[in-house]
mmCIF file with all atom_site columns, C-alpha atoms in Angstrom:
data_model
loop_
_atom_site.group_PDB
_atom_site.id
_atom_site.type_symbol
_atom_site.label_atom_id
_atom_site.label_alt_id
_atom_site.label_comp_id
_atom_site.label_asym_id
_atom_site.label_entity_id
_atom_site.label_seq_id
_atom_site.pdbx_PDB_ins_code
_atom_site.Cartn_x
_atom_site.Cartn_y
_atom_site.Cartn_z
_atom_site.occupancy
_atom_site.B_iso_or_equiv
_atom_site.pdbx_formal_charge
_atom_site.auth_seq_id
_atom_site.auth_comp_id
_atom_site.auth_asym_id
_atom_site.auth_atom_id
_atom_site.pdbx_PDB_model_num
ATOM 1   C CA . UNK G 1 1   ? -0.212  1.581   -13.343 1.00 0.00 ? 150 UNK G CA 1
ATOM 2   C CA . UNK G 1 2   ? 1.291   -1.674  -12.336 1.00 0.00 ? 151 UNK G CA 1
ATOM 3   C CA . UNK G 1 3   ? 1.348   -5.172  -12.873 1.00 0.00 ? 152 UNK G CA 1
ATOM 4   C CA . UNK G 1 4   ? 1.275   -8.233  -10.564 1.00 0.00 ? 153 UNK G CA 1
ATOM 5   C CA . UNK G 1 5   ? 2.247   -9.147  -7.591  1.00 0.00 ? 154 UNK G CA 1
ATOM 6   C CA . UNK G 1 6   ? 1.487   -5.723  -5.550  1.00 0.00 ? 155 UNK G CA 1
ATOM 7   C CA . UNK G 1 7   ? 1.924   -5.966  -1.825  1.00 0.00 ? 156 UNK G CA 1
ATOM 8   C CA . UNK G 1 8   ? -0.514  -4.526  0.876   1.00 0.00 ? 157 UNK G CA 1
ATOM 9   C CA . UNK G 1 9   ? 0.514   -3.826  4.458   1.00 0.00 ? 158 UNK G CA 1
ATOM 10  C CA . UNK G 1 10  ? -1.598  -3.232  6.529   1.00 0.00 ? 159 UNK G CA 1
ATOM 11  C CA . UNK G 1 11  ? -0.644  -1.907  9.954   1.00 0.00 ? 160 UNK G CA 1
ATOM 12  C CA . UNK G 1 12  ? -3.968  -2.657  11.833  1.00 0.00 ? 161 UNK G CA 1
ATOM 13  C CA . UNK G 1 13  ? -7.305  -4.940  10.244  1.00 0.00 ? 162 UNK G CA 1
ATOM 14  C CA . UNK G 1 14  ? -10.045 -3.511  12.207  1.00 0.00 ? 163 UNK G CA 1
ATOM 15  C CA . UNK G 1 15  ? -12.756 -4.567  10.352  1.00 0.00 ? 164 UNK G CA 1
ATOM 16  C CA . UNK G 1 16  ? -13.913 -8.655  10.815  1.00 0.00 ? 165 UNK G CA 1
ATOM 17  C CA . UNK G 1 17  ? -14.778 -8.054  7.393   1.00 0.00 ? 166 UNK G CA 1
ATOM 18  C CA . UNK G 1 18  ? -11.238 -7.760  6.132   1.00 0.00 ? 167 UNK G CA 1
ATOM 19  C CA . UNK G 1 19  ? -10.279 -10.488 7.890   1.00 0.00 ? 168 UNK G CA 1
ATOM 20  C CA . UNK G 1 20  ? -12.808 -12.779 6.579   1.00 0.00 ? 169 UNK G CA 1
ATOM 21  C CA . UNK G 1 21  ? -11.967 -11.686 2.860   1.00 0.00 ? 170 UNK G CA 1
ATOM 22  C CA . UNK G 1 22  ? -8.709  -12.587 3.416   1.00 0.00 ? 171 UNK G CA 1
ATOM 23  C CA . UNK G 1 23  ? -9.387  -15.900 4.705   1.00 0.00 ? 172 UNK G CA 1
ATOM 24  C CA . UNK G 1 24  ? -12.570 -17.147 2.657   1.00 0.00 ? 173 UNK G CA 1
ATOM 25  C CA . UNK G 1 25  ? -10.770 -15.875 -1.084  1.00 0.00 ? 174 UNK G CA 1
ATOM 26  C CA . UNK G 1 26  ? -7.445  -17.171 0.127   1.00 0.00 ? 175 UNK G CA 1
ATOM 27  C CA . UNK G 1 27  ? -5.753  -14.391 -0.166  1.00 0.00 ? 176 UNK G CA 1
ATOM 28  C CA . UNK G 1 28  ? -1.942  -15.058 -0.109  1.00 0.00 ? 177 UNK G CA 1
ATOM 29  C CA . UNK G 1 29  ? -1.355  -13.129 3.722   1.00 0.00 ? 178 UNK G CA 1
ATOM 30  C CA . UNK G 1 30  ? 1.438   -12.876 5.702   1.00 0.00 ? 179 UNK G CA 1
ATOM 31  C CA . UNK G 1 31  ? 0.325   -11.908 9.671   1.00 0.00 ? 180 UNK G CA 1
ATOM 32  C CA . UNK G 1 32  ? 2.888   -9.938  11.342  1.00 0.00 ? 181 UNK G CA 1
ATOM 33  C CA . UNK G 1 33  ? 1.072   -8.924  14.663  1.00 0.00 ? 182 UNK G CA 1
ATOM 34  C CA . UNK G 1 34  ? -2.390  -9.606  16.206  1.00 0.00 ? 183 UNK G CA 1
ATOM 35  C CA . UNK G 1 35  ? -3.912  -7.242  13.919  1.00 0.00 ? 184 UNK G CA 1
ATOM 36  C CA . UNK G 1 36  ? -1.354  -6.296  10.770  1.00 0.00 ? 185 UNK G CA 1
ATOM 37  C CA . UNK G 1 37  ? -1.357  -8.304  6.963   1.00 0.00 ? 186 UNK G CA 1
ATOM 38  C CA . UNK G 1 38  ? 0.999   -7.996  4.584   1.00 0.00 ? 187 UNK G CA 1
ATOM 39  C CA . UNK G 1 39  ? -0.906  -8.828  1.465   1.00 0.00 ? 188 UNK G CA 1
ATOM 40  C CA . UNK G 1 40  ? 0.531   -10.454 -1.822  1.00 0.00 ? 189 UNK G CA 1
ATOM 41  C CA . UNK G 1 41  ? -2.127  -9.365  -4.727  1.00 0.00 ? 190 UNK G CA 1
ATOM 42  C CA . UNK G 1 42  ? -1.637  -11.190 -8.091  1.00 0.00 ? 191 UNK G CA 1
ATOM 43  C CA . UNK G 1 43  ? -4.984  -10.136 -9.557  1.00 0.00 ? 192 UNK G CA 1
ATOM 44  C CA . UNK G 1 44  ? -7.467  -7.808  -10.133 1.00 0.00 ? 193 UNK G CA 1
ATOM 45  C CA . UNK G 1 45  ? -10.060 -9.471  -8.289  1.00 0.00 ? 194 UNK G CA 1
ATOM 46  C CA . UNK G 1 46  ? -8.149  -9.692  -5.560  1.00 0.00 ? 195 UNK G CA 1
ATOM 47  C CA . UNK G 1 47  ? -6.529  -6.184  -6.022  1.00 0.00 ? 196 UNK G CA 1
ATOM 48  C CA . UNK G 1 48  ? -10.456 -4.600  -6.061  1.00 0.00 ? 197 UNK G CA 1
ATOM 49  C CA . UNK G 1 49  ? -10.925 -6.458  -2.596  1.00 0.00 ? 198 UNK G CA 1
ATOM 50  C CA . UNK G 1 50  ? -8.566  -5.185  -0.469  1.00 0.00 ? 199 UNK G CA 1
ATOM 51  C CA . UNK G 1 51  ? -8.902  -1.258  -2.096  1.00 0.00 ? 200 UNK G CA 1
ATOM 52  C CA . UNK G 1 52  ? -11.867 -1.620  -0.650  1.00 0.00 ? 201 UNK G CA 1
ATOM 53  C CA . UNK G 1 53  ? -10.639 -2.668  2.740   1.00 0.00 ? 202 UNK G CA 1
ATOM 54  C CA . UNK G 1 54  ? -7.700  -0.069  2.698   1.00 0.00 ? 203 UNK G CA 1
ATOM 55  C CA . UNK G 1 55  ? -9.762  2.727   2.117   1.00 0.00 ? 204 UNK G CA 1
ATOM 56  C CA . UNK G 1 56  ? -12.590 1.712   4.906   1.00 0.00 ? 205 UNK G CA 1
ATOM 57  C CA . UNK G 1 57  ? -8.788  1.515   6.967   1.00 0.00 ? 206 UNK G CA 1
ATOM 58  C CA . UNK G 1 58  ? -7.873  5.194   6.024   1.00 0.00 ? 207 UNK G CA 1
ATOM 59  C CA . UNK G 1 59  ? -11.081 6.663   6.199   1.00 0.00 ? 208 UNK G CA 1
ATOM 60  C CA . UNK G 1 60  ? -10.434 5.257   9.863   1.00 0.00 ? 209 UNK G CA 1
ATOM 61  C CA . UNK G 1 61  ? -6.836  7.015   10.347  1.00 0.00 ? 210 UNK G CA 1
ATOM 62  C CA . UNK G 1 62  ? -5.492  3.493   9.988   1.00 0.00 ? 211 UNK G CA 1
ATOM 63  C CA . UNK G 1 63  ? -2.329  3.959   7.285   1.00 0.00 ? 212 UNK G CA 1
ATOM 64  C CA . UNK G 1 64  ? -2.131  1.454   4.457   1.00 0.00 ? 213 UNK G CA 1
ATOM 65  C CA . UNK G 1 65  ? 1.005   0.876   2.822   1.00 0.00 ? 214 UNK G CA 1
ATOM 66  C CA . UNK G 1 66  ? 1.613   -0.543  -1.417  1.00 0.00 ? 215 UNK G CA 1
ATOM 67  C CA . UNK G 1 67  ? 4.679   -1.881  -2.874  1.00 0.00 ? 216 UNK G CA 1
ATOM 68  C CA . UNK G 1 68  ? 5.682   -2.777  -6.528  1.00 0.00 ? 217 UNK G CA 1
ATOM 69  C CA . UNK G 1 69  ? 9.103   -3.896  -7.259  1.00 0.00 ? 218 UNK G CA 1
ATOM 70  C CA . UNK G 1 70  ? 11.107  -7.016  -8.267  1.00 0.00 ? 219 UNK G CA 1
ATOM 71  C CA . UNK G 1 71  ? 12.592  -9.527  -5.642  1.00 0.00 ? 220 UNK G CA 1
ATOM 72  C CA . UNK G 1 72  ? 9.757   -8.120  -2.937  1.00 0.00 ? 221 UNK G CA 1
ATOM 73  C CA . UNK G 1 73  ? 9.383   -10.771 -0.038  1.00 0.00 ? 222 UNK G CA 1
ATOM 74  C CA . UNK G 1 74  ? 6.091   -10.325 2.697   1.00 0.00 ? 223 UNK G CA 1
ATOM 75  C CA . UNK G 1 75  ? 7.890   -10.793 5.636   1.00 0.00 ? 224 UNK G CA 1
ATOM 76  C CA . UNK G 1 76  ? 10.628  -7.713  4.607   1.00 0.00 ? 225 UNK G CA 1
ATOM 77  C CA . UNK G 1 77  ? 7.704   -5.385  4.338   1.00 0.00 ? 226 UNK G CA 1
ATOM 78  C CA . UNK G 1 78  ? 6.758   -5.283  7.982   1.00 0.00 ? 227 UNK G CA 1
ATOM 79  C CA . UNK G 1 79  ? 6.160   -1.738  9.203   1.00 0.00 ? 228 UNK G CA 1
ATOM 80  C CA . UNK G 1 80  ? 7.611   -1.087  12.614  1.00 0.00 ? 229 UNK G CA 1
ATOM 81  C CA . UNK G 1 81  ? 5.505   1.756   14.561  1.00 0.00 ? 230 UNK G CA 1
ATOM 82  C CA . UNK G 1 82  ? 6.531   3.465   17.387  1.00 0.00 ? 231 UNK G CA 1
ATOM 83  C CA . UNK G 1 83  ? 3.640   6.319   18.604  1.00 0.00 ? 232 UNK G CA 1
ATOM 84  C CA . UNK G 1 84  ? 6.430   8.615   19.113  1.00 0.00 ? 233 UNK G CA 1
ATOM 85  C CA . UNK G 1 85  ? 8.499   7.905   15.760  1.00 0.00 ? 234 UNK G CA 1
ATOM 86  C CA . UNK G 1 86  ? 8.040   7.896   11.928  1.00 0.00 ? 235 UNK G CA 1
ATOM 87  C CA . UNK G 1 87  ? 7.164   4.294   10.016  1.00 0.00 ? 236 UNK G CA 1
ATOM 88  C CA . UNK G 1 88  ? 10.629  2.121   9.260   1.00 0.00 ? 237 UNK G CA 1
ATOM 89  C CA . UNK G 1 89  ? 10.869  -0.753  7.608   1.00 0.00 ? 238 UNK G CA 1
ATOM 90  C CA . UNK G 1 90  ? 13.898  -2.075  8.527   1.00 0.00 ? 239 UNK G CA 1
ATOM 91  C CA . UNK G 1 91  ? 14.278  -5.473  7.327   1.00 0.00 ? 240 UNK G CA 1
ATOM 92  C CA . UNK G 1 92  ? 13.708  -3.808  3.910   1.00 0.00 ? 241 UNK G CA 1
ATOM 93  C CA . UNK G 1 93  ? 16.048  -2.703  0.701   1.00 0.00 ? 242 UNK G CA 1
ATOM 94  C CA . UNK G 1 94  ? 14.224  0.234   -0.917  1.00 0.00 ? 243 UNK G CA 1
ATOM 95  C CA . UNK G 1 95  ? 16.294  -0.371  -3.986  1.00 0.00 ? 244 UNK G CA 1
ATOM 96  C CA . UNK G 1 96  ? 14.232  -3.121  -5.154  1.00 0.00 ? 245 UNK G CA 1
ATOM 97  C CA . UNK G 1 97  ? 11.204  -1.117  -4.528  1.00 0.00 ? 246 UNK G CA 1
ATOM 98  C CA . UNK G 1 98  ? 9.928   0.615   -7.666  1.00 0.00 ? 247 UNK G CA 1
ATOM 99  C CA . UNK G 1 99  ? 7.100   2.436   -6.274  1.00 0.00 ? 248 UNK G CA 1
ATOM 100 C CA . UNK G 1 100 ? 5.916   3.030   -2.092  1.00 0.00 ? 249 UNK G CA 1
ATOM 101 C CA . UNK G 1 101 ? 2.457   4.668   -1.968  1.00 0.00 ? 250 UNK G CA 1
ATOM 102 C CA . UNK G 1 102 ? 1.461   5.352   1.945   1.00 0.00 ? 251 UNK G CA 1
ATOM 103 C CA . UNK G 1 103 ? -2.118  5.778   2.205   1.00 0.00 ? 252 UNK G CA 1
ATOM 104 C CA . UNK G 1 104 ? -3.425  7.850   5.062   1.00 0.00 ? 253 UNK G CA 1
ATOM 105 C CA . UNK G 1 105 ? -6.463  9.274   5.942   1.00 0.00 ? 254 UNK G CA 1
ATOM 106 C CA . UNK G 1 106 ? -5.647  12.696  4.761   1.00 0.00 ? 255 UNK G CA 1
ATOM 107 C CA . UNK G 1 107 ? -4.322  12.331  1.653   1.00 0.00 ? 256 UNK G CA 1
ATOM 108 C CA . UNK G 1 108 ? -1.237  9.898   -0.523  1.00 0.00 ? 257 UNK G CA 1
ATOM 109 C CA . UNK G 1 109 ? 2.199   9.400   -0.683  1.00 0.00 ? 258 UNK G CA 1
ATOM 110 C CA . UNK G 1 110 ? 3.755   8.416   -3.661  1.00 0.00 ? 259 UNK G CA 1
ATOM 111 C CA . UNK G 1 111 ? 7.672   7.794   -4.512  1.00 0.00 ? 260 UNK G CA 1
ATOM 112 C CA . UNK G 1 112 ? 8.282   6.046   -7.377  1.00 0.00 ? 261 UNK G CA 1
ATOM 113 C CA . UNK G 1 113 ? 11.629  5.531   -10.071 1.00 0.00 ? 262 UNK G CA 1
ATOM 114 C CA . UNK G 1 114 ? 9.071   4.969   -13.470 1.00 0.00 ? 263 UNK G CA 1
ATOM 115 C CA . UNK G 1 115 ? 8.568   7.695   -15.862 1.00 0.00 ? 264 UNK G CA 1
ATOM 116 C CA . UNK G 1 116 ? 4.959   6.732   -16.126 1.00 0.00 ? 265 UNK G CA 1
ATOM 117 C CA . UNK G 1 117 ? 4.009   8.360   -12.940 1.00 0.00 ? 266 UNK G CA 1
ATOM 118 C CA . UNK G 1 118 ? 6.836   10.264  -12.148 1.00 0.00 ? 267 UNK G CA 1
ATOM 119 C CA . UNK G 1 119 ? 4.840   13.715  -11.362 1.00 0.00 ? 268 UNK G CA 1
ATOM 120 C CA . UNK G 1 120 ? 1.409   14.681  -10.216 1.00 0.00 ? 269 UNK G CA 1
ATOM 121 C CA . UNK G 1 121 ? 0.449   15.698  -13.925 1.00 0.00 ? 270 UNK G CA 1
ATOM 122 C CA . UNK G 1 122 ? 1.206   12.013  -14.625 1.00 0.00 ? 271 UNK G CA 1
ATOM 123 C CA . UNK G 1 123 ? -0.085  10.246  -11.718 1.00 0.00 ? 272 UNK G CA 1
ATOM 124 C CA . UNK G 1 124 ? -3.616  12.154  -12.852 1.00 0.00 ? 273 UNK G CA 1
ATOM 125 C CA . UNK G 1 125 ? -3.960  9.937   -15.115 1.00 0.00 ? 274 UNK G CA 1
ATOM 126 C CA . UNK G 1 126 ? -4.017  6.606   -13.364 1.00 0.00 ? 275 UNK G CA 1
ATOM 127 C CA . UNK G 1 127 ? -6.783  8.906   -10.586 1.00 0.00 ? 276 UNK G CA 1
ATOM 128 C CA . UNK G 1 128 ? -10.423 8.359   -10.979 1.00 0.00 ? 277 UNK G CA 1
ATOM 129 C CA . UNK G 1 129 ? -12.355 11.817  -11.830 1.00 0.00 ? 278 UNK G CA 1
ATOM 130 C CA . UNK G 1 130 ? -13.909 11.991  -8.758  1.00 0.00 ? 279 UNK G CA 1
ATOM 131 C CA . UNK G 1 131 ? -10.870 12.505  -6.652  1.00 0.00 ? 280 UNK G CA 1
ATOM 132 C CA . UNK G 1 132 ? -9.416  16.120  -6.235  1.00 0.00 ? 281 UNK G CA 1
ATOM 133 C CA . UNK G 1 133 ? -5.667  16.029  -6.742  1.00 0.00 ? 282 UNK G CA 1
ATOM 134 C CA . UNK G 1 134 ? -4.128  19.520  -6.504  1.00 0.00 ? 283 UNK G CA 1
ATOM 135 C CA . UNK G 1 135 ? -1.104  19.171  -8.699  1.00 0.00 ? 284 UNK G CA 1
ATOM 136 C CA . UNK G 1 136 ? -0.094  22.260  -8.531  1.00 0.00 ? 285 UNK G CA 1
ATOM 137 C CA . UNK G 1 137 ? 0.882   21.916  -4.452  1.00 0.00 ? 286 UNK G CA 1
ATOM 138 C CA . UNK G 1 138 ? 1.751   18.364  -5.102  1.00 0.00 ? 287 UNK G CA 1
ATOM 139 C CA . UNK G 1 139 ? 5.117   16.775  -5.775  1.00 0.00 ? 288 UNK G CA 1
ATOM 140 C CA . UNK G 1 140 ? 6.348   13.038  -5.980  1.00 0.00 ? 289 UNK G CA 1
#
């Protein structure tokens, strides 16, 4: 569904365990508060390591946020939260972005400019079986 280098942010790491997968594989990080990562993957071992994370982090209610795009930098990804206002990224061009997915604990986000997964018929594709997606009250 992609290729390489995917970024991760992720608003709050509230599992040691994330934090010590980052740190003992190396993973390139960029720490933009006491608890959030923004999370340069470049490979699928490192890509299967922190799905694993960001779902643990949604099944929590903590939202986890991938990018794919040329000319993406870590530190222009930072999320800024407000309890009382919606997610901005405001150091950030969304033109260079090709695809956003928000992952939250109740379901995903997707907005994305390739034809590949353009539409929930599509995206169905890239979805293991044993997810529901309900395409038919789903749009991207």
């Amino acid at each position: 569904m992609f290729s390489f280098p995917i970024f991760f942010g992720l608003e709050n790491d509230i599992f040691e365990q994330g934090k010590s997968i980052i740190s003992e594989r190396n993973i390139p990080s960029y720490k933009f508060s006491s608890n959030g990562f923004i999370i340069k993957i470049e490979s699928v071992d490192t890509l299967e390591a922190i799905c694993d994370i960001s779902v643990d982090l949604a099944l929590n209610g903590i939202s986890v946020f991938i990018f794919f795009g040329q000319g993406l930098y870590d530190e222009d990804l930072v999320p800024l939260t407000q309890w009382n206002k919606p997610i901005e990224f405001k150091n950030h061009d969304f033109q260079k972005v090709e695809t956003f997915i928000d992952v939250s604990e109740v379901g995903t986000t997707i907005f994305s400019r390739n034809n590949k997964f353009n539409s929930p018929r599509k995206v169905s594709y890239f979805i293991s079986a044993s997810y529901f997606l309900d395409i038919e009250n789903s749009g991207i």
